[in-house]
Short mmCIF file of C-alpha atoms and ligand atoms in Angstrom, two decimals:
data_model
loop_
_atom_site.label_atom_id
_atom_site.label_comp_id
_atom_site.label_asym_id
_atom_site.label_seq_id
_atom_site.Cartn_x
_atom_site.Cartn_y
_atom_site.Cartn_z
CA MET A 6 130.59 -72.36 122.31
CA THR A 7 129.77 -69.59 124.77
CA THR A 8 130.91 -66.06 123.96
CA PRO A 9 134.00 -65.23 126.04
CA ARG A 10 134.02 -62.28 128.45
CA HIS A 11 136.60 -59.70 127.44
CA PHE A 12 138.14 -56.83 129.41
CA LEU A 13 138.88 -54.14 126.85
CA THR A 14 137.68 -51.22 128.97
CA LEU A 15 136.31 -50.95 132.51
CA ASN A 16 132.85 -50.74 130.97
CA ASP A 17 133.03 -54.46 130.15
CA LEU A 18 132.35 -55.14 133.85
CA SER A 19 129.45 -53.96 135.98
CA ARG A 20 130.09 -52.02 139.19
CA ASP A 21 129.31 -55.17 141.24
CA GLU A 22 131.66 -57.27 139.12
CA VAL A 23 134.51 -54.77 139.55
CA LEU A 24 133.96 -54.66 143.31
CA SER A 25 133.90 -58.45 143.52
CA VAL A 26 137.15 -58.69 141.51
CA LEU A 27 138.72 -56.14 143.87
CA THR A 28 137.60 -58.03 146.97
CA ARG A 29 139.11 -61.21 145.54
CA ALA A 30 142.27 -59.26 144.65
CA SER A 31 142.80 -58.31 148.30
CA GLU A 32 142.15 -61.93 149.34
CA LEU A 33 144.70 -63.19 146.78
CA LYS A 34 147.18 -60.59 148.11
CA ARG A 35 146.75 -61.95 151.64
CA LEU A 36 147.15 -65.57 150.49
CA HIS A 37 150.26 -64.64 148.53
CA ARG A 38 151.80 -62.78 151.46
CA GLU A 39 151.04 -65.64 153.85
CA GLY A 40 152.62 -68.10 151.42
CA LYS A 41 149.34 -70.00 151.10
CA PRO A 42 148.74 -71.88 147.83
CA HIS A 43 146.03 -70.49 145.56
CA ALA A 44 146.56 -72.37 142.30
CA SER A 45 142.99 -72.01 141.08
CA LEU A 46 143.84 -72.30 137.35
CA PRO A 47 146.09 -75.34 136.91
CA GLY A 48 147.33 -75.87 133.37
CA LYS A 49 145.79 -72.66 131.97
CA VAL A 50 147.91 -70.79 129.44
CA MET A 51 148.00 -67.06 128.71
CA ALA A 52 149.42 -65.51 125.54
CA MET A 53 150.88 -62.05 126.23
CA ILE A 54 151.18 -59.96 123.08
CA PHE A 55 153.32 -56.83 123.39
CA SER A 56 153.82 -54.14 120.74
CA LYS A 57 155.05 -51.65 123.38
CA ALA A 58 157.52 -51.82 126.26
CA SER A 59 156.50 -52.89 129.76
CA THR A 60 157.91 -53.76 133.17
CA ARG A 61 154.95 -53.99 135.56
CA THR A 62 152.42 -55.42 133.15
CA ARG A 63 154.65 -58.17 131.83
CA VAL A 64 155.99 -59.22 135.22
CA SER A 65 152.60 -59.11 136.95
CA PHE A 66 150.79 -61.15 134.31
CA GLU A 67 153.55 -63.72 133.99
CA ALA A 68 154.10 -64.11 137.74
CA GLY A 69 150.33 -64.08 138.30
CA MET A 70 149.64 -66.93 135.88
CA THR A 71 152.42 -69.03 137.46
CA GLN A 72 151.07 -68.37 140.97
CA LEU A 73 147.60 -69.45 139.83
CA GLY A 74 149.03 -72.76 138.59
CA GLY A 75 149.15 -71.86 134.90
CA SER A 76 151.73 -70.31 132.61
CA ALA A 77 152.19 -67.33 130.33
CA MET A 78 154.13 -66.88 127.10
CA PHE A 79 155.63 -63.58 125.99
CA LEU A 80 155.00 -62.74 122.33
CA SER A 81 156.60 -59.63 120.94
CA SER A 82 154.53 -58.56 117.96
CA GLY A 83 157.76 -57.76 116.12
CA ASP A 84 159.00 -61.34 116.46
CA THR A 85 155.80 -63.00 115.29
CA GLN A 86 153.96 -63.01 111.96
CA MET A 87 151.83 -60.12 113.29
CA GLY A 88 154.85 -57.88 112.72
CA ARG A 89 154.95 -59.07 109.10
CA GLY A 90 151.34 -58.17 108.44
CA GLU A 91 149.32 -61.32 109.21
CA PRO A 92 145.77 -60.03 109.71
CA ILE A 93 144.73 -59.54 113.33
CA GLY A 94 141.61 -61.67 112.91
CA ASP A 95 143.59 -64.62 111.50
CA THR A 96 146.07 -64.35 114.35
CA ALA A 97 143.25 -64.22 116.89
CA LYS A 98 141.60 -67.37 115.50
CA VAL A 99 144.85 -69.32 115.70
CA ILE A 100 146.20 -68.13 119.05
CA SER A 101 142.83 -68.46 120.76
CA SER A 102 142.55 -72.08 119.56
CA MET A 103 145.72 -72.90 121.51
CA VAL A 104 145.60 -70.87 124.76
CA ASP A 105 142.96 -70.09 127.41
CA ILE A 106 143.32 -66.32 127.68
CA VAL A 107 145.11 -63.52 125.83
CA MET A 108 146.57 -60.21 126.99
CA ILE A 109 147.46 -57.48 124.48
CA ARG A 110 149.43 -54.22 124.81
CA THR A 111 149.44 -52.22 121.61
CA PHE A 112 148.83 -48.83 119.99
CA ALA A 113 145.38 -48.64 118.35
CA HIS A 114 142.49 -49.65 120.60
CA ARG A 115 140.68 -50.81 117.48
CA ASP A 116 143.29 -53.58 117.06
CA VAL A 117 142.42 -55.07 120.46
CA GLU A 118 138.72 -54.90 119.55
CA ARG A 119 139.47 -56.66 116.25
CA PHE A 120 141.42 -59.37 118.03
CA ALA A 121 138.63 -59.87 120.58
CA ALA A 122 136.00 -60.13 117.85
CA ASP A 123 137.73 -63.23 116.44
CA SER A 124 138.97 -64.70 119.71
CA LYS A 125 137.43 -67.84 121.21
CA VAL A 126 138.91 -66.97 124.62
CA PRO A 127 138.89 -63.87 126.88
CA VAL A 128 141.04 -60.94 125.79
CA ILE A 129 142.48 -58.41 128.26
CA ASN A 130 143.53 -54.91 127.22
CA ALA A 131 146.92 -54.39 128.85
CA LEU A 132 147.13 -50.78 127.52
CA THR A 133 146.27 -49.14 124.25
CA ASP A 134 146.67 -45.53 123.16
CA GLU A 135 143.13 -45.02 124.43
CA TYR A 136 142.75 -46.98 127.70
CA HIS A 137 144.62 -48.73 130.52
CA PRO A 138 141.88 -50.52 132.47
CA CYS A 139 144.17 -53.03 134.27
CA GLN A 140 145.93 -50.12 135.98
CA LEU A 141 142.56 -48.84 137.17
CA LEU A 142 141.81 -52.17 138.85
CA ALA A 143 145.09 -51.88 140.78
CA ASP A 144 144.45 -48.22 141.61
CA MET A 145 140.93 -48.89 142.86
CA GLN A 146 142.13 -51.87 144.91
CA THR A 147 144.75 -49.62 146.48
CA TRP A 148 142.18 -46.93 147.25
CA LEU A 149 139.80 -49.49 148.79
CA GLU A 150 142.55 -50.95 150.96
CA HIS A 151 143.59 -47.54 152.27
CA ARG A 152 140.36 -45.54 152.30
CA GLY A 153 137.32 -47.75 151.57
CA ASP A 154 134.32 -46.80 149.41
CA MET A 155 135.01 -44.48 146.45
CA ARG A 156 131.47 -43.14 146.27
CA GLY A 157 131.16 -39.41 146.80
CA LYS A 158 134.93 -38.85 146.80
CA THR A 159 136.74 -36.35 144.57
CA VAL A 160 139.67 -37.44 142.45
CA CYS A 161 141.85 -34.93 140.59
CA TRP A 162 143.66 -35.99 137.43
CA LEU A 163 146.69 -33.78 136.73
CA GLY A 164 148.26 -33.49 133.28
CA ASP A 165 147.72 -35.11 129.92
CA GLY A 166 144.21 -36.31 129.00
CA ASN A 167 145.69 -39.67 127.96
CA ASN A 168 144.87 -43.39 128.12
CA MET A 169 145.07 -43.44 131.94
CA CYS A 170 142.88 -40.35 132.14
CA HIS A 171 140.30 -42.05 129.90
CA SER A 172 140.21 -45.08 132.17
CA TYR A 173 139.77 -42.76 135.19
CA ILE A 174 136.78 -41.20 133.39
CA ASN A 175 135.23 -44.65 133.00
CA ALA A 176 135.96 -45.47 136.64
CA ALA A 177 134.32 -42.25 137.88
CA LYS A 178 131.05 -43.14 136.21
CA LEU A 179 131.18 -46.81 137.18
CA LEU A 180 132.26 -46.40 140.80
CA GLY A 181 130.53 -43.14 141.68
CA PHE A 182 133.31 -40.66 142.37
CA HIS A 183 133.73 -37.19 140.92
CA LEU A 184 136.72 -36.68 138.63
CA LYS A 185 138.21 -33.21 138.12
CA ILE A 186 140.63 -33.12 135.21
CA ALA A 187 143.31 -30.41 135.35
CA CYS A 188 144.87 -30.04 131.92
CA PRO A 189 145.81 -27.23 129.54
CA ALA A 190 143.92 -26.50 126.33
CA GLY A 191 144.88 -28.97 123.63
CA PHE A 192 145.55 -31.81 126.09
CA GLU A 193 141.95 -32.62 127.00
CA PRO A 194 140.70 -36.21 127.01
CA SER A 195 138.51 -37.51 124.17
CA ALA A 196 135.23 -35.61 123.92
CA GLU A 197 133.38 -38.85 123.22
CA ILE A 198 134.67 -40.58 126.35
CA LEU A 199 133.92 -37.44 128.38
CA ALA A 200 130.38 -37.26 127.04
CA PHE A 201 129.73 -40.84 128.11
CA ALA A 202 130.67 -39.99 131.70
CA GLY A 203 128.24 -37.04 131.90
CA ASP A 204 128.40 -35.02 135.11
CA SER A 205 130.78 -37.47 136.86
CA VAL A 206 133.64 -35.52 135.28
CA THR A 207 134.56 -31.83 135.04
CA ILE A 208 137.54 -30.06 133.47
CA GLU A 209 139.35 -27.27 135.30
CA ALA A 210 142.38 -25.72 133.59
CA ASP A 211 143.75 -24.17 136.82
CA PRO A 212 145.58 -26.94 138.74
CA LYS A 213 145.26 -25.11 142.09
CA LEU A 214 141.49 -24.89 141.75
CA ALA A 215 141.27 -28.47 140.49
CA VAL A 216 143.08 -30.05 143.45
CA ALA A 217 141.24 -28.02 146.12
CA GLY A 218 139.70 -30.47 148.58
CA ALA A 219 140.42 -33.54 146.42
CA HIS A 220 140.79 -36.89 148.20
CA LEU A 221 143.09 -38.42 145.59
CA LEU A 222 145.53 -36.82 143.13
CA VAL A 223 146.65 -38.84 140.11
CA THR A 224 149.21 -38.10 137.45
CA ASP A 225 151.09 -39.86 134.64
CA VAL A 226 153.88 -39.15 132.16
CA TRP A 227 153.44 -36.17 129.85
CA ALA A 228 154.55 -38.09 126.74
CA SER A 229 153.08 -41.57 126.50
CA MET A 230 154.59 -44.43 124.53
CA GLY A 231 154.44 -43.44 120.87
CA GLN A 232 154.63 -39.68 121.65
CA GLU A 233 158.38 -39.49 122.29
CA THR A 234 159.00 -36.94 119.52
CA GLU A 235 156.51 -34.53 121.16
CA ALA A 236 158.20 -34.72 124.57
CA GLU A 237 159.61 -31.17 124.65
CA VAL A 238 156.41 -29.46 123.46
CA ARG A 239 154.37 -31.48 125.93
CA LYS A 240 156.74 -30.68 128.79
CA ALA A 241 156.43 -26.95 128.16
CA ALA A 242 152.62 -27.08 128.15
CA LEU A 243 152.21 -29.47 131.08
CA GLU A 244 154.81 -28.12 133.53
CA PRO A 245 152.26 -26.14 135.60
CA TYR A 246 150.48 -29.44 136.33
CA GLN A 247 153.40 -31.09 138.16
CA LEU A 248 152.30 -33.08 141.22
CA ASN A 249 154.38 -31.57 144.02
CA ARG A 250 154.18 -30.76 147.73
CA ASP A 251 152.67 -27.28 147.13
CA LEU A 252 149.80 -28.66 145.07
CA LEU A 253 149.27 -31.55 147.49
CA SER A 254 148.93 -29.07 150.38
CA LEU A 255 145.80 -27.63 148.70
CA ALA A 256 144.06 -31.02 148.55
CA ASP A 257 142.17 -32.68 151.42
CA SER A 258 144.47 -33.04 154.47
CA ASP A 259 144.19 -36.84 154.17
CA ALA A 260 144.67 -36.94 150.39
CA LEU A 261 146.51 -39.80 148.70
CA TYR A 262 148.36 -39.64 145.38
CA PHE A 263 148.91 -42.21 142.66
CA HIS A 264 151.21 -42.62 139.65
CA CYS A 265 150.93 -45.73 137.46
CA LEU A 266 154.69 -45.66 136.75
CA PRO A 267 157.13 -45.47 135.08
CA ALA A 268 157.61 -41.90 136.38
CA HIS A 269 159.78 -39.10 135.09
CA ARG A 270 160.97 -37.66 138.40
CA GLU A 271 160.97 -33.85 138.57
CA GLU A 272 158.69 -33.69 135.52
CA GLU A 273 155.10 -34.79 136.29
CA ILE A 274 155.94 -35.68 139.92
CA THR A 275 158.66 -34.57 142.32
CA THR A 276 161.22 -36.97 143.77
CA ASP A 277 160.27 -36.11 147.36
CA LEU A 278 156.70 -37.32 146.75
CA MET A 279 157.93 -40.49 145.03
CA ASP A 280 160.26 -41.27 147.94
CA ASP A 281 158.03 -40.11 150.80
CA PRO A 282 157.81 -42.97 153.32
CA ASN A 283 154.01 -42.57 153.27
CA SER A 284 153.78 -42.83 149.48
CA ILE A 285 151.54 -45.70 148.41
CA ILE A 286 152.75 -45.63 144.80
CA TRP A 287 154.69 -48.87 145.36
CA ASP A 288 151.63 -50.53 146.86
CA GLU A 289 149.71 -49.38 143.80
CA ALA A 290 152.31 -51.03 141.54
CA GLU A 291 152.27 -54.28 143.53
CA ASN A 292 148.50 -54.43 143.30
CA ARG A 293 148.79 -54.91 139.52
CA LEU A 294 149.72 -58.50 140.39
CA HIS A 295 146.81 -59.18 142.72
CA ALA A 296 144.13 -57.29 140.77
CA GLN A 297 145.02 -59.03 137.52
CA LYS A 298 145.07 -62.47 139.13
CA ALA A 299 141.52 -61.78 140.32
CA LEU A 300 140.57 -60.51 136.86
CA ILE A 301 141.96 -63.63 135.15
CA GLU A 302 140.04 -65.88 137.56
CA PHE A 303 136.87 -63.87 136.91
CA LEU A 304 137.19 -64.02 133.11
CA LEU A 305 138.03 -67.73 133.04
CA GLN A 306 135.30 -68.67 135.47
CA SER A 307 132.51 -66.48 133.96
N1 CP B 430 151.97 -49.03 134.75
C1 CP B 430 152.37 -49.86 133.75
O1 CP B 430 151.55 -50.36 132.96
O2 CP B 430 153.69 -50.13 133.74
P1 CP B 430 154.51 -50.88 132.59
O3 CP B 430 154.50 -50.00 131.37
O4 CP B 430 155.87 -51.08 133.18
O5 CP B 430 153.82 -52.20 132.30
N1 NVA B 431 150.29 -43.13 129.60
C1 NVA B 431 151.42 -44.04 129.69
C2 NVA B 431 151.13 -45.13 130.66
C3 NVA B 431 152.28 -46.10 130.86
C4 NVA B 431 151.93 -47.23 131.77
C5 NVA B 431 151.74 -44.58 128.32
O1 NVA B 431 150.80 -44.93 127.59
O2 NVA B 431 152.91 -44.66 127.96
#
């Protein structure tokens, strides 16, 4: 048996592999929009394991598998034996003997690594407390479609140094852009993940200085799933980092902005930016579908 390719962080793919997945993603988007069949994976089955809520991730993976000619099953960890303490490794051995690919959204990143270690089929990280690499594929596809090559560009992350921020750090190193992280003390990303990225990433506490000249501004919720009880404390600390028209005016005149959604309007991003007719946030969300279809093809055909 060959060892399966997993996608637990962006670092599981080379730069060339990511770019080839993104090219295929745009091709799949075109085929989908033109109503042209692209059922490249007939009969393939995906298990989708969720320990956290989701709208985009669940719908995009399930719709994507159907459009590729396969199917996907939703497994809430609370409704399976996983929720009653069956060891992750045992679960991985069983599920991976019955399906072709697995997607997991959970809390501890270590749990996804444990599952992958005992899985006979590819495992995709669909968000952990530490990373959200699938969102980065959609974001990078969106950037490529609107602006082209990422190399040499400056991206500014505004707010919490969270799972999305960590995946942006990985993307900066892999794809050759500079990432400026604007966050207050105490909300910095993991020192270990930062160290890995070297000089691709810098931290600047002042949001006005951080966004100056940036080509892309990115933000996310201030309290991620699992941090609900800290919401008020986080809001107080992160308020100066709100993505709004004033901050955007300090960035490059052609700057784009992203939000992975769901958004808390008037907290980390203003409603006028969400609803601006030129906002590409909705395009970014749609690209979850196309980018993940390309990723699934890549992992099953590697
Ligand atoms: N961006 C994202 O992963 O959205 P969901 O939580 O709705 O899946
Ligand atoms: N940082 C957010 C992303 C949601 C898609 C969270 O983990 O809740």
